[in-house]
Coordinates of C-alpha atoms and ligand atoms in Angstrom, one line a residue:
X11 CA 88.5 109.3 55.3
X12 CA 86.7 112.1 56.5
X13 CA 88.0 115.4 55.4
X14 CA 86.7 117.4 58.4
X15 CA 88.5 116.8 61.4
X16 CA 86.0 115.7 64.0
X17 CA 85.4 118.9 66.6
X18 CA 86.3 118.1 70.1
X19 CA 83.7 116.9 72.4
X20 CA 81.2 115.9 69.4
X21 CA 81.2 112.7 67.3
X22 CA 82.6 113.1 63.9
X23 CA 80.4 113.1 60.8
X24 CA 79.2 110.5 58.9
X25 CA 81.5 109.6 56.2
X26 CA 80.8 109.4 52.8
X27 CA 80.0 105.6 52.3
X28 CA 83.4 105.1 50.1
X29 CA 85.4 106.4 53.3
X30 CA 84.5 103.2 55.0
X31 CA 87.1 101.1 56.2
X32 CA 87.7 98.0 54.1
X33 CA 86.0 94.9 54.5
X34 CA 87.0 92.8 57.2
X35 CA 90.1 94.5 59.3
X36 CA 90.9 93.2 62.5
X37 CA 92.6 95.3 65.3
X38 CA 93.9 93.6 68.2
X39 CA 93.5 95.2 71.8
X40 CA 92.8 94.0 75.1
X41 CA 89.8 92.0 76.2
X42 CA 88.2 94.9 78.5
X43 CA 85.0 93.6 79.4
X44 CA 84.1 90.2 78.3
X45 CA 80.9 89.6 75.8
X46 CA 80.6 90.0 71.8
X47 CA 78.5 92.8 70.3
X48 CA 77.8 94.1 66.8
X49 CA 76.5 97.4 65.5
X50 CA 77.5 100.7 63.8
X51 CA 80.3 102.8 65.1
X52 CA 79.8 106.1 66.4
X53 CA 83.7 107.5 66.5
X54 CA 83.8 110.2 69.2
X55 CA 86.9 113.1 69.0
X56 CA 89.3 113.7 71.2
X57 CA 87.9 115.1 74.6
X58 CA 90.6 117.5 75.0
X59 CA 89.0 121.1 75.0
X60 CA 91.6 123.8 72.9
X61 CA 91.8 126.9 74.6
X62 CA 93.2 130.4 74.0
X63 CA 96.3 130.6 76.2
X64 CA 95.9 134.7 77.6
X65 CA 97.4 137.0 80.1
X66 CA 95.2 138.7 82.7
X67 CA 95.6 142.4 84.0
X68 CA 96.6 142.7 87.4
X69 CA 92.5 144.1 88.1
X70 CA 91.4 141.1 86.4
X71 CA 92.8 138.3 88.7
X72 CA 90.2 138.3 91.5
X73 CA 87.6 137.6 88.3
X74 CA 89.9 134.9 86.7
X75 CA 90.0 133.3 90.2
X76 CA 85.9 133.5 90.3
X77 CA 85.5 132.2 87.2
X78 CA 88.0 129.1 88.5
X79 CA 85.8 128.1 91.3
X80 CA 82.4 128.1 89.5
X81 CA 84.3 125.7 86.8
X82 CA 85.3 123.7 89.9
X83 CA 81.7 123.9 91.3
X84 CA 80.1 123.0 87.9
X85 CA 82.5 120.4 87.5
X86 CA 81.1 118.9 90.6
X87 CA 77.8 119.6 89.7
X88 CA 78.3 117.9 86.8
X89 CA 79.8 114.6 88.1
X90 CA 76.9 114.4 90.7
X91 CA 74.3 114.8 88.2
X92 CA 75.9 111.8 85.8
X93 CA 76.2 109.4 89.5
X94 CA 73.0 110.2 90.1
X95 CA 71.9 109.1 86.8
X96 CA 73.1 105.6 87.2
X97 CA 71.2 102.7 87.9
X98 CA 71.8 101.1 91.3
X99 CA 73.9 98.0 91.2
X100 CA 77.2 98.8 89.7
X101 CA 79.0 100.0 92.7
X102 CA 82.2 100.7 91.8
X103 CA 81.2 103.1 89.3
X104 CA 79.7 105.5 91.3
X105 CA 83.0 105.0 93.9
X106 CA 85.2 105.9 90.7
X107 CA 82.6 109.1 90.2
X108 CA 83.2 109.5 93.7
X109 CA 86.8 109.6 93.5
X110 CA 86.6 112.3 90.8
X111 CA 84.4 114.5 92.6
X112 CA 87.0 114.4 95.4
X113 CA 90.0 114.6 92.9
X114 CA 88.1 117.8 91.2
X115 CA 87.7 119.6 94.3
X116 CA 91.2 118.7 95.8
X117 CA 92.1 122.4 97.5
X118 CA 95.7 121.5 96.7
X119 CA 95.0 121.5 93.1
X120 CA 93.1 124.4 93.2
X121 CA 95.6 126.3 95.3
X122 CA 98.4 125.7 92.7
X123 CA 95.8 126.9 90.1
X124 CA 95.3 129.8 91.6
X125 CA 98.9 130.5 92.4
X126 CA 99.5 130.3 88.5
X127 CA 96.7 133.0 88.0
X128 CA 98.4 135.2 90.8
X129 CA 102.2 134.8 90.1
X130 CA 101.9 134.2 86.0
X131 CA 98.9 136.2 85.6
X132 CA 97.6 133.3 83.3
X133 CA 93.9 132.9 82.4
X134 CA 92.4 129.8 84.4
X135 CA 92.2 127.8 81.3
X136 CA 96.0 127.8 81.1
X137 CA 96.5 127.9 84.5
X138 CA 94.5 124.4 84.5
X139 CA 96.1 122.9 82.1
X140 CA 99.8 123.8 83.1
X141 CA 98.9 122.6 86.5
X142 CA 97.7 119.1 85.1
X143 CA 100.5 118.7 82.9
X144 CA 102.9 119.4 85.9
X145 CA 100.9 117.0 88.1
X146 CA 101.0 114.1 85.3
X147 CA 104.5 114.6 85.0
X148 CA 104.6 113.1 88.2
X149 CA 103.4 110.2 87.2
X150 CA 105.8 109.8 84.2
X151 CA 109.3 108.7 85.4
X152 CA 112.0 108.7 83.2
X153 CA 111.8 105.3 82.3
X154 CA 108.1 104.4 82.5
X155 CA 106.8 105.7 79.3
X156 CA 103.8 104.2 78.7
X157 CA 104.7 100.7 80.4
X158 CA 102.6 100.8 83.5
X159 CA 99.3 100.2 84.0
X160 CA 99.5 102.0 87.1
X161 CA 101.0 104.7 86.0
X162 CA 99.3 105.2 82.8
X163 CA 96.1 105.1 84.8
X164 CA 97.0 108.0 87.3
X165 CA 97.7 110.3 84.4
X166 CA 94.2 109.4 82.8
X167 CA 92.9 110.4 86.0
X168 CA 94.4 113.7 85.8
X169 CA 93.7 114.4 82.4
X170 CA 90.1 113.7 83.3
X171 CA 90.0 116.4 86.0
X172 CA 91.9 118.7 83.5
X173 CA 89.7 117.7 80.9
X174 CA 86.5 118.2 82.9
X175 CA 87.7 121.7 84.0
X176 CA 88.6 123.1 80.8
X177 CA 85.4 122.1 79.7
X178 CA 83.5 123.8 82.2
X179 CA 85.7 126.7 81.8
X180 CA 84.7 126.8 78.1
X181 CA 81.1 126.3 78.3
X182 CA 81.7 123.3 76.3
X183 CA 79.8 120.8 79.1
X184 CA 78.3 118.3 77.2
X185 CA 79.4 114.6 77.7
X186 CA 81.4 113.1 74.6
X187 CA 78.6 111.0 73.6
X188 CA 75.3 112.8 71.9
X189 CA 71.9 110.8 72.5
X190 CA 71.9 108.0 70.2
X191 CA 68.7 107.0 68.4
X192 CA 69.9 103.6 67.5
X193 CA 72.0 100.8 69.2
X194 CA 76.0 102.0 68.5
X195 CA 79.4 101.0 69.2
X196 CA 81.4 104.0 70.5
X197 CA 85.0 104.5 69.3
X198 CA 86.7 106.7 71.1
X199 CA 90.5 107.4 71.9
X200 CA 89.5 107.2 75.7
X201 CA 86.2 107.6 77.7
X202 CA 86.9 109.5 80.6
X203 CA 84.3 107.4 84.2
X204 CA 81.8 109.9 83.7
X205 CA 81.4 109.4 79.7
X206 CA 81.0 105.8 80.5
X207 CA 78.4 106.0 83.2
X208 CA 76.3 109.1 81.0
X209 CA 76.0 106.1 78.0
X210 CA 74.1 104.0 80.7
X211 CA 71.2 104.9 79.2
X212 CA 72.0 105.1 75.7
X213 CA 71.8 102.4 73.7
X214 CA 75.6 101.7 73.5
X215 CA 76.1 98.0 72.6
X216 CA 79.8 97.8 73.0
X217 CA 83.4 100.5 73.5
X218 CA 86.3 100.7 72.1
X219 CA 89.1 103.0 73.1
X220 CA 92.5 103.1 71.8
X221 CA 94.2 103.5 75.3
X222 CA 93.4 101.5 78.3
X223 CA 94.5 98.5 79.9
X224 CA 92.1 96.0 81.8
X225 CA 92.7 97.8 84.8
X226 CA 91.8 101.6 83.1
X227 CA 88.7 102.5 84.4
X228 CA 86.9 102.7 81.1
X229 CA 87.2 98.6 81.4
X230 CA 86.2 98.4 85.2
X231 CA 83.3 100.7 84.5
X232 CA 82.2 98.4 81.2
X233 CA 82.8 95.4 83.0
X234 CA 80.1 96.8 86.0
X235 CA 77.9 97.5 83.3
X236 CA 77.9 94.5 81.6
X237 CA 79.0 95.9 78.2
X238 CA 81.5 94.4 75.8
X239 CA 84.7 96.4 75.3
X240 CA 88.3 96.1 73.8
X241 CA 90.4 98.8 75.0
X242 CA 94.2 99.5 74.3
X243 CA 92.8 99.0 70.1
X244 CA 95.6 101.8 69.0
X245 CA 94.5 102.1 65.8
X246 CA 90.7 102.7 66.0
X247 CA 90.3 105.7 65.4
X248 CA 92.7 105.8 62.2
X249 CA 90.7 102.3 60.7
X250 CA 87.1 102.9 62.1
X251 CA 84.8 105.6 60.6
X252 CA 81.1 106.4 62.2
X253 CA 78.7 104.0 60.4
X254 CA 81.0 101.1 59.7
X255 CA 79.7 98.1 61.4
X256 CA 81.8 96.9 64.0
X257 CA 82.4 93.6 65.9
X258 CA 83.5 94.1 69.4
X259 CA 84.8 90.8 71.0
X260 CA 85.6 91.3 74.5
X261 CA 86.3 87.7 75.1
X262 CA 89.2 88.0 72.7
X263 CA 90.3 91.4 72.9
X264 CA 89.7 92.0 68.8
X265 CA 87.5 94.3 66.8
X266 CA 86.4 93.5 63.4
X267 CA 85.6 96.1 60.9
X268 CA 83.1 95.7 58.3
X269 CA 82.7 91.9 58.9
X270 CA 81.4 89.2 56.1
X271 CA 78.1 87.9 56.0
X272 CA 80.0 84.6 58.1
X273 CA 81.9 86.4 60.5
X274 CA 79.0 88.4 61.7
X275 CA 77.1 85.4 62.3
X276 CA 79.7 83.7 64.0
X277 CA 79.7 87.2 66.2
X278 CA 76.1 86.7 67.1
X279 CA 76.4 83.4 68.1
X280 CA 79.7 83.8 70.1
X281 CA 77.8 86.6 72.0
X282 CA 74.6 84.9 72.8
X283 CA 76.5 81.7 73.8
X284 CA 78.8 83.8 76.3
X285 CA 75.6 85.8 77.7
X286 CA 73.7 82.4 78.4
X287 CA 76.9 80.7 79.3
X288 CA 77.7 83.5 81.6
X289 CA 74.1 83.7 83.3
X290 CA 74.7 79.9 83.9
X291 CA 77.7 80.7 85.6
X292 CA 76.7 83.4 87.6
X293 CA 73.6 81.3 88.6
X294 CA 75.2 78.8 90.3
X295 CA 77.7 81.6 91.9
X296 CA 76.7 80.2 95.6
X297 CA 77.0 76.5 94.9
X298 CA 80.1 75.2 96.8
X299 CA 83.5 75.2 94.8
X300 CA 84.1 71.5 95.5
X301 CA 86.0 68.8 93.1
X302 CA 84.1 65.8 91.7
X303 CA 85.8 63.7 94.5
X304 CA 84.9 66.1 97.2
X305 CA 87.8 68.5 97.8
X306 CA 86.8 71.9 98.9
X307 CA 88.9 75.1 97.7
X308 CA 87.9 78.3 99.2
X309 CA 88.0 80.9 95.9
X310 CA 88.0 84.7 97.3
X311 CA 88.5 88.1 95.5
X312 CA 91.4 90.4 94.6
X313 CA 89.8 93.9 95.5
X314 CA 91.3 97.7 94.9
X315 CA 88.7 99.9 95.2
X316 CA 86.1 99.5 98.4
X317 CA 83.1 99.5 96.0
X318 CA 84.2 96.3 94.5
X319 CA 83.6 94.3 97.7
X320 CA 79.7 94.0 97.2
X321 CA 80.4 93.2 93.4
X322 CA 83.1 90.2 95.0
X323 CA 80.1 89.0 97.0
X324 CA 77.5 89.2 94.2
X325 CA 79.8 86.8 92.4
X326 CA 80.0 84.4 95.0
X327 CA 83.6 85.1 96.8
X328 CA 84.3 83.5 100.2
X329 CA 85.8 86.5 101.5
X330 CA 88.5 88.9 100.1
X331 CA 92.1 87.0 99.6
X332 CA 93.8 90.6 98.9
X333 CA 93.0 94.3 99.1
X334 CA 95.6 96.2 97.7
X335 CA 95.5 99.2 99.7
X336 CA 97.8 101.2 97.5
X337 CA 94.7 103.0 96.4
X338 CA 94.5 105.0 99.3
X339 CA 97.8 106.4 99.0
X340 CA 97.7 107.4 95.0
X341 CA 96.0 110.4 93.7
X342 CA 97.2 112.6 96.2
X343 CA 99.8 114.7 97.6
X344 CA 99.0 114.1 101.6
X345 CA 99.1 111.0 103.4
X346 CA 96.1 109.6 104.5
X347 CA 95.2 109.6 108.0
X348 CA 94.7 107.0 110.5
X349 CA 91.3 108.2 111.1
X350 CA 90.7 108.1 107.6
X351 CA 92.1 104.8 106.2
X352 CA 90.2 103.2 109.6
X353 CA 87.0 104.2 107.6
X354 CA 88.1 102.5 104.4
X355 CA 89.0 99.6 106.1
X356 CA 86.2 99.0 108.1
X357 CA 83.4 99.4 105.5
X358 CA 85.0 96.9 103.6
X359 CA 85.4 94.6 106.8
X360 CA 81.6 95.4 107.6
X361 CA 80.5 94.9 103.6
X362 CA 82.4 91.4 103.9
X363 CA 81.7 90.0 107.4
X364 CA 81.2 87.0 108.5
X365 CA 83.8 86.3 105.7
X366 CA 87.4 87.3 105.9
X367 CA 89.2 89.9 104.7
X368 CA 93.1 90.1 104.3
X369 CA 94.3 93.6 104.1
X370 CA 97.5 93.9 102.5
X371 CA 100.3 97.0 103.7
X372 CA 101.1 99.4 101.2
X373 CA 102.9 98.0 97.9
X374 CA 104.3 101.4 97.0
X375 CA 107.5 101.7 94.9
X376 CA 109.0 100.1 91.8
X377 CA 105.9 100.3 89.6
X378 CA 103.7 101.7 91.9
X379 CA 103.9 105.3 91.9
X380 CA 102.6 107.3 94.6
X381 CA 103.3 111.1 95.1
X382 CA 102.6 111.6 98.5
X383 CA 105.6 109.4 99.5
X384 CA 108.0 111.2 97.1
X385 CA 110.3 108.6 96.4
X386 CA 113.6 109.1 95.2
X387 CA 114.1 108.4 91.5
X388 CA 116.2 104.9 91.3
X389 CA 117.8 103.1 88.1
X390 CA 116.0 99.7 89.1
X391 CA 112.8 100.9 90.8
X392 CA 111.4 97.0 90.7
X393 CA 114.7 96.2 93.0
X394 CA 114.5 99.4 94.7
X395 CA 112.7 101.0 97.6
X396 CA 109.3 98.8 97.6
X397 CA 107.1 97.6 99.5
X398 CA 107.7 95.8 102.9
X399 CA 111.2 98.0 102.3
X400 CA 109.4 101.2 101.8
X401 CA 107.0 100.5 105.0
X402 CA 110.4 99.8 107.4
X403 CA 111.6 103.1 105.8
X404 CA 108.8 105.0 106.6
X405 CA 107.7 103.6 110.5
X406 CA 105.2 106.5 111.0
X407 CA 103.6 106.2 107.6
X408 CA 103.7 102.5 108.3
X409 CA 102.4 102.7 111.7
X410 CA 99.4 104.4 111.1
X411 CA 98.4 102.2 108.2
X412 CA 98.8 99.1 111.0
X413 CA 97.0 101.0 113.6
X414 CA 94.0 101.8 111.1
X415 CA 93.9 98.1 110.2
X416 CA 93.9 97.0 113.8
X417 CA 91.1 99.1 114.6
X418 CA 89.1 97.8 111.5
X419 CA 89.6 94.4 113.0
X420 CA 87.1 95.4 116.0
X421 CA 84.5 94.9 113.0
X422 CA 85.1 91.7 111.4
X423 CA 87.4 88.7 110.4
X424 CA 90.5 91.1 109.0
X425 CA 94.0 89.9 108.7
X426 CA 97.0 92.0 107.7
X427 CA 99.1 90.6 105.0
X428 CA 102.8 92.1 104.1
X429 CA 104.1 92.3 100.7
X430 CA 107.7 91.7 99.1
X431 CA 109.3 90.2 101.9
X432 CA 112.4 88.7 100.9
X433 CA 114.1 87.7 104.6
X434 CA 113.1 86.8 108.0
X435 CA 114.4 89.8 109.4
X436 CA 111.7 92.4 107.6
X437 CA 109.3 89.8 109.0
X438 CA 110.5 90.6 112.3
X439 CA 110.9 94.3 111.9
X440 CA 107.2 94.3 110.8
X441 CA 106.2 92.2 113.5
X442 CA 107.8 94.2 116.0
X443 CA 105.9 97.7 114.7
X444 CA 102.7 95.4 114.5
X445 CA 103.1 94.9 118.0
X446 CA 103.9 98.6 118.8
X447 CA 101.2 99.7 116.7
X448 CA 98.8 96.9 119.1
X449 CA 100.1 99.2 121.9
X450 CA 99.4 102.4 120.3
X451 CA 95.5 101.3 119.6
X452 CA 95.0 99.7 123.2
X453 CA 96.1 103.1 124.7
X454 CA 94.3 105.4 122.8
X455 CA 91.5 103.1 123.7
X456 CA 90.0 101.9 120.6
X457 CA 88.5 98.2 120.2
X458 CA 90.5 95.6 118.4
X459 CA 90.1 91.8 117.8
X460 CA 92.2 89.9 120.2
X461 CA 94.4 88.4 117.7
X462 CA 94.8 89.7 113.9
X463 CA 96.8 87.3 111.9
X464 CA 100.0 88.8 110.4
X465 CA 101.1 86.5 107.2
X466 CA 103.5 87.4 103.9
X467 CA 103.1 87.5 100.3
X468 CA 105.6 85.0 98.8
X469 CA 106.8 86.7 95.5
X470 CA 110.3 87.1 95.6
X471 CA 112.5 83.5 94.6
X472 CA 114.5 84.2 98.3
X473 CA 110.9 84.0 99.9
X474 CA 110.4 80.6 98.1
X475 CA 113.8 79.1 99.0
X476 CA 113.2 79.8 102.7
X477 CA 109.6 79.4 103.0
X478 CA 109.9 76.3 105.9
X479 CA 112.0 79.3 107.7
X480 CA 109.2 81.8 106.8
X481 CA 106.4 79.7 108.0
X482 CA 107.7 79.3 111.4
X483 CA 106.9 83.4 111.9
X484 CA 104.2 83.8 109.3
X485 CA 100.7 83.2 110.5
X486 CA 99.7 82.7 106.3
X487 CA 101.4 83.0 103.1
X488 CA 99.7 84.3 99.8
X489 CA 101.7 83.3 96.7
X490 CA 102.3 86.4 94.3
X491 CA 102.5 85.2 91.1
X492 CA 102.9 88.1 89.1
X493 CA 105.8 89.0 91.1
X494 CA 107.2 85.7 91.6
X495 CA 107.5 85.3 88.0
X496 CA 108.9 88.7 87.2
X497 CA 111.6 88.3 90.0
X498 CA 112.1 84.2 88.7
X499 CA 112.2 84.9 85.0
X500 CA 113.8 88.0 85.1
X501 CA 111.1 89.7 83.0
X502 CA 109.8 92.9 83.4
X503 CA 105.6 92.3 84.3
X504 CA 105.1 95.6 82.5
X505 CA 107.3 94.8 79.4
X506 CA 104.3 94.1 76.5
X507 CA 106.9 92.2 74.2
X508 CA 108.4 90.2 76.8
X509 CA 104.8 88.6 78.1
X510 CA 104.7 85.6 76.2
X511 CA 107.8 84.6 77.8
X512 CA 106.2 85.2 81.6
X513 CA 104.4 81.5 81.2
X514 CA 103.1 81.0 84.5
X515 CA 103.7 77.2 83.4
X516 CA 107.1 77.6 83.4
X517 CA 108.7 74.7 85.0
X518 CA 110.7 77.1 87.4
X519 CA 107.4 78.5 88.7
X520 CA 105.3 75.2 89.2
X521 CA 108.5 73.7 91.4
X522 CA 108.5 77.0 93.4
X523 CA 104.5 77.0 94.1
X524 CA 104.9 73.1 94.7
X525 CA 107.8 74.1 97.3
X526 CA 105.7 76.9 99.2
X527 CA 102.8 74.7 99.3
X528 CA 104.9 71.7 100.9
X529 CA 106.4 74.0 103.3
X530 CA 103.2 75.7 104.0
X531 CA 101.6 72.6 105.0
X532 CA 104.3 70.9 106.8
X533 CA 104.0 74.0 109.2
X534 CA 100.3 74.2 108.7
X535 CA 100.5 77.6 107.8
X536 CA 97.2 78.5 105.4
X537 CA 98.1 79.3 102.0
X538 CA 96.8 80.9 99.0
X539 CA 97.9 81.8 95.9
X540 CA 96.7 85.5 94.3
X541 CA 98.5 86.2 91.4
X542 CA 96.1 86.6 88.1
X543 CA 97.3 83.0 87.0
X544 CA 94.3 82.2 89.1
X545 CA 92.2 83.4 87.1
X546 CA 92.7 81.2 84.2
X547 CA 90.8 77.7 84.4
X548 CA 94.0 75.5 83.0
X549 CA 96.5 77.3 85.7
X550 CA 93.8 76.5 88.4
X551 CA 93.2 73.0 88.0
X552 CA 97.1 73.2 88.3
X553 CA 97.5 74.9 91.2
X554 CA 95.1 72.6 92.9
X555 CA 97.5 69.4 91.8
X556 CA 100.4 71.3 93.2
X557 CA 98.4 71.6 96.8
X558 CA 96.9 74.6 96.9
X559 CA 93.3 75.1 98.5
X560 CA 92.8 78.7 98.3
X561 CA 92.9 80.8 94.9
X562 CA 92.0 84.9 95.4
X563 CA 91.6 86.4 91.6
X564 CA 89.4 89.6 90.3
X565 CA 85.6 89.0 91.4
X566 CA 84.3 88.7 87.7
X567 CA 86.7 85.5 87.0
X568 CA 85.3 83.4 90.3
X569 CA 82.2 82.0 88.7
X570 CA 83.9 80.1 85.8
X571 CA 86.7 79.3 88.0
X572 CA 84.2 77.8 90.5
X573 CA 82.9 76.0 87.6
X574 CA 86.0 74.7 86.2
X575 CA 87.1 72.9 89.8
X576 CA 83.4 71.3 90.0
X577 CA 84.4 69.7 86.9
X578 CA 87.6 68.0 87.8
X579 CA 88.8 65.7 90.7
X580 CA 91.3 66.4 92.6
X581 CA 93.1 63.1 91.9
X582 CA 93.3 64.1 88.0
X583 CA 95.0 67.4 89.3
X584 CA 97.3 65.9 91.1
X585 CA 98.4 63.3 88.6
X586 CA 98.4 65.5 86.1
X587 CA 100.5 68.4 88.2
X588 CA 102.8 65.5 89.0
X589 CA 103.8 64.2 85.2
X590 CA 103.6 68.5 84.5
X591 CA 106.6 68.4 87.1
X592 CA 109.0 66.7 85.2
X593 CA 108.4 68.5 82.2
X594 CA 111.2 70.7 81.1
X595 CA 109.5 73.5 79.1
X596 CA 106.5 75.7 79.6
X597 CA 104.9 74.9 76.4
X598 CA 104.9 71.1 77.3
X599 CA 103.2 71.6 80.3
X600 CA 100.3 73.7 78.9
X601 CA 100.5 71.3 76.4
X602 CA 99.6 68.8 78.7
X603 CA 97.3 70.4 81.5
X604 CA 95.0 71.2 78.3
X605 CA 95.2 67.6 76.4
X606 CA 94.4 66.4 79.9
X607 CA 91.5 68.8 80.8
X608 CA 90.6 70.5 77.8
X609 CA 87.9 67.9 77.2
X610 CA 86.2 68.5 80.4
X611 CA 86.6 72.7 80.7
X612 CA 86.4 73.1 76.8
X613 CA 83.2 76.0 76.9
X614 CA 85.4 77.8 79.9
X615 CA 88.7 78.1 77.5
X616 CA 86.5 79.2 74.5
X617 CA 87.5 83.0 75.1
X618 CA 91.2 84.2 74.6
X619 CA 91.1 86.3 77.2
X620 CA 94.4 86.4 78.1
X621 CA 94.4 87.7 82.0
X622 CA 97.8 86.3 83.4
X623 CA 98.6 89.8 84.6
X624 CA 95.7 91.5 85.7
X625 CA 97.6 94.4 87.0
X626 CA 99.3 94.6 83.9
X627 CA 98.6 95.5 80.2
X628 CA 98.4 92.2 78.3
X629 CA 100.2 91.2 75.3
X630 CA 98.6 93.1 72.3
X631 CA 99.8 93.8 68.9
X632 CA 98.2 97.1 67.9
X633 CA 98.6 96.4 63.7
X634 CA 95.5 96.2 61.7
X635 CA 95.1 92.6 59.8
X636 CA 92.9 91.5 57.4
X637 CA 90.2 89.2 58.0
X638 CA 90.7 86.1 55.9
X639 CA 89.1 86.7 52.3
X640 CA 85.8 87.0 52.0
Ligands
PEP722 C1 101.6 89.7 92.4 O1 102.4 89.9 92.6 O2 101.1 88.5 92.0 C2 100.3 90.2 93.6 C3 99.5 89.4 93.6 O3 100.3 91.6 93.9 P1 100.6 92.8 92.7 O4 100.1 92.4 91.1 O5 99.6 93.8 93.6 O6 101.9 93.1 93.0
MG723 MG1 102.9 91.7 93.7

């Protein structure tokens, strides 16, 4: 190991050769971005900048505030510069950078920092660091720890803003990755979106980060830039040294350090196969999604950021089946206004038109935390004031969102969906407010579609049991298996150690999906499924067998699922699902489905990319294990 600790903000020095990691160490992480790449490692230090805590004299306070303001302007300029250097294409990367621009300039944040400088006479660095610490604590409910990707990501956002401002104040403005003169694999604790974007023109062949999940911004941007990445590889910085040869397997979520020749050859082949395969799939993205015996299956995209709408179309989505609007409420302390929301929804609807967009009303609470709501601490937040319950308890906020959605309906095919409905009464209460919102939109003279369908997520066991009753009043259903699995099997969806038990092939889940599909079909209510299981090829064929003809998933999975469904017949899917319903364990079901369909789908099943719960950390082991002997 190198005896010199790396300087913050700069790469660690190449170690003496005997300091390399042992041959063939395998680190397990999370598959952040697909693909397999190999190259020498460049280990970059922690981005946090050390600063001196000093008090300022009263006479220097205005100067200190002026320093802060210059730092804010410079930080914004820097992010803008990075954004301008991005090639056209990965729209969500610039979307993330735009969000950072707003966060850095957030008047609330600046005001808080200024107040600390004035009242506590702290230097600007100290005031920035403390304010960011205070804000990050808002994203650390007592019992959450690091278990929730959503919360963790929000904390990372704040850390990024803090880091950027501290770097400007200290004059250390370079991005953490210097110009590289050969293709390298970048290994870091975490990479900010600006750091990631700055690498676009550098010969970076892959990323590995110690923290992060599939939904961390590093992973999102790596996918957009089509660079393989493994995130959440907890031991990466202590095991890997600059100069080590590393294989980054973004399909299996593993990193192999100093591989033997055979493993290296295998990685090259896997990488080349994946590339050829992904290109082939993408080129077929506009083919219809029809099973071999002629049944069309509609594939739509789950979207969280407005810029992802374009990505969805690029991957052949027939529309947006789930637009999670929670993101509009986070990273801020004030509520988004009606006009602000209207512009956002309108942009998405127009980008996707004439295809449909299903906007889900906010699913805040439980594990999805938004400081603007100032939610009470709860012992069991997943069973507390969440989603539709929170909406009904805050009609002012809910009506604002409904009005914005209704106004956006003037610009395309828009549907409104309500999360976590557990009773008919809730749906009726929502419908009443929906009617009130329509009257208010009309009274204000705004145009809107004549009819906007109002549907519900089926993600609570009670909703499954009364699906036939709900079907009389809901205009469509979307089955949310991420939560349905959590609430049915009593497994916290954010708990990594329980993740192997949370199988979508559990007989209880199969029966529930079948029950909902039947109730919907009997009442002619359109039904889809938008849980992350839809992006698994084996699960997707099973879902068709259970009667579903519409699935919504993360955009990147659409070409693969389309290919899978084009290779199977509905008759086979139905026959296998029928047999699966008679089995007693999740393993038996999975074996049956895999045994039946693996011959047709073998190349699609090659990856071990475990994406059953896209919004959550996927199961990960963070121990370093030796590869099979040389
Ligand atoms: C679900 O629960 O399956 C779902 C799609 O919603 P979310 O993951 O946003 O809770
Ligand atoms: Mg849900």
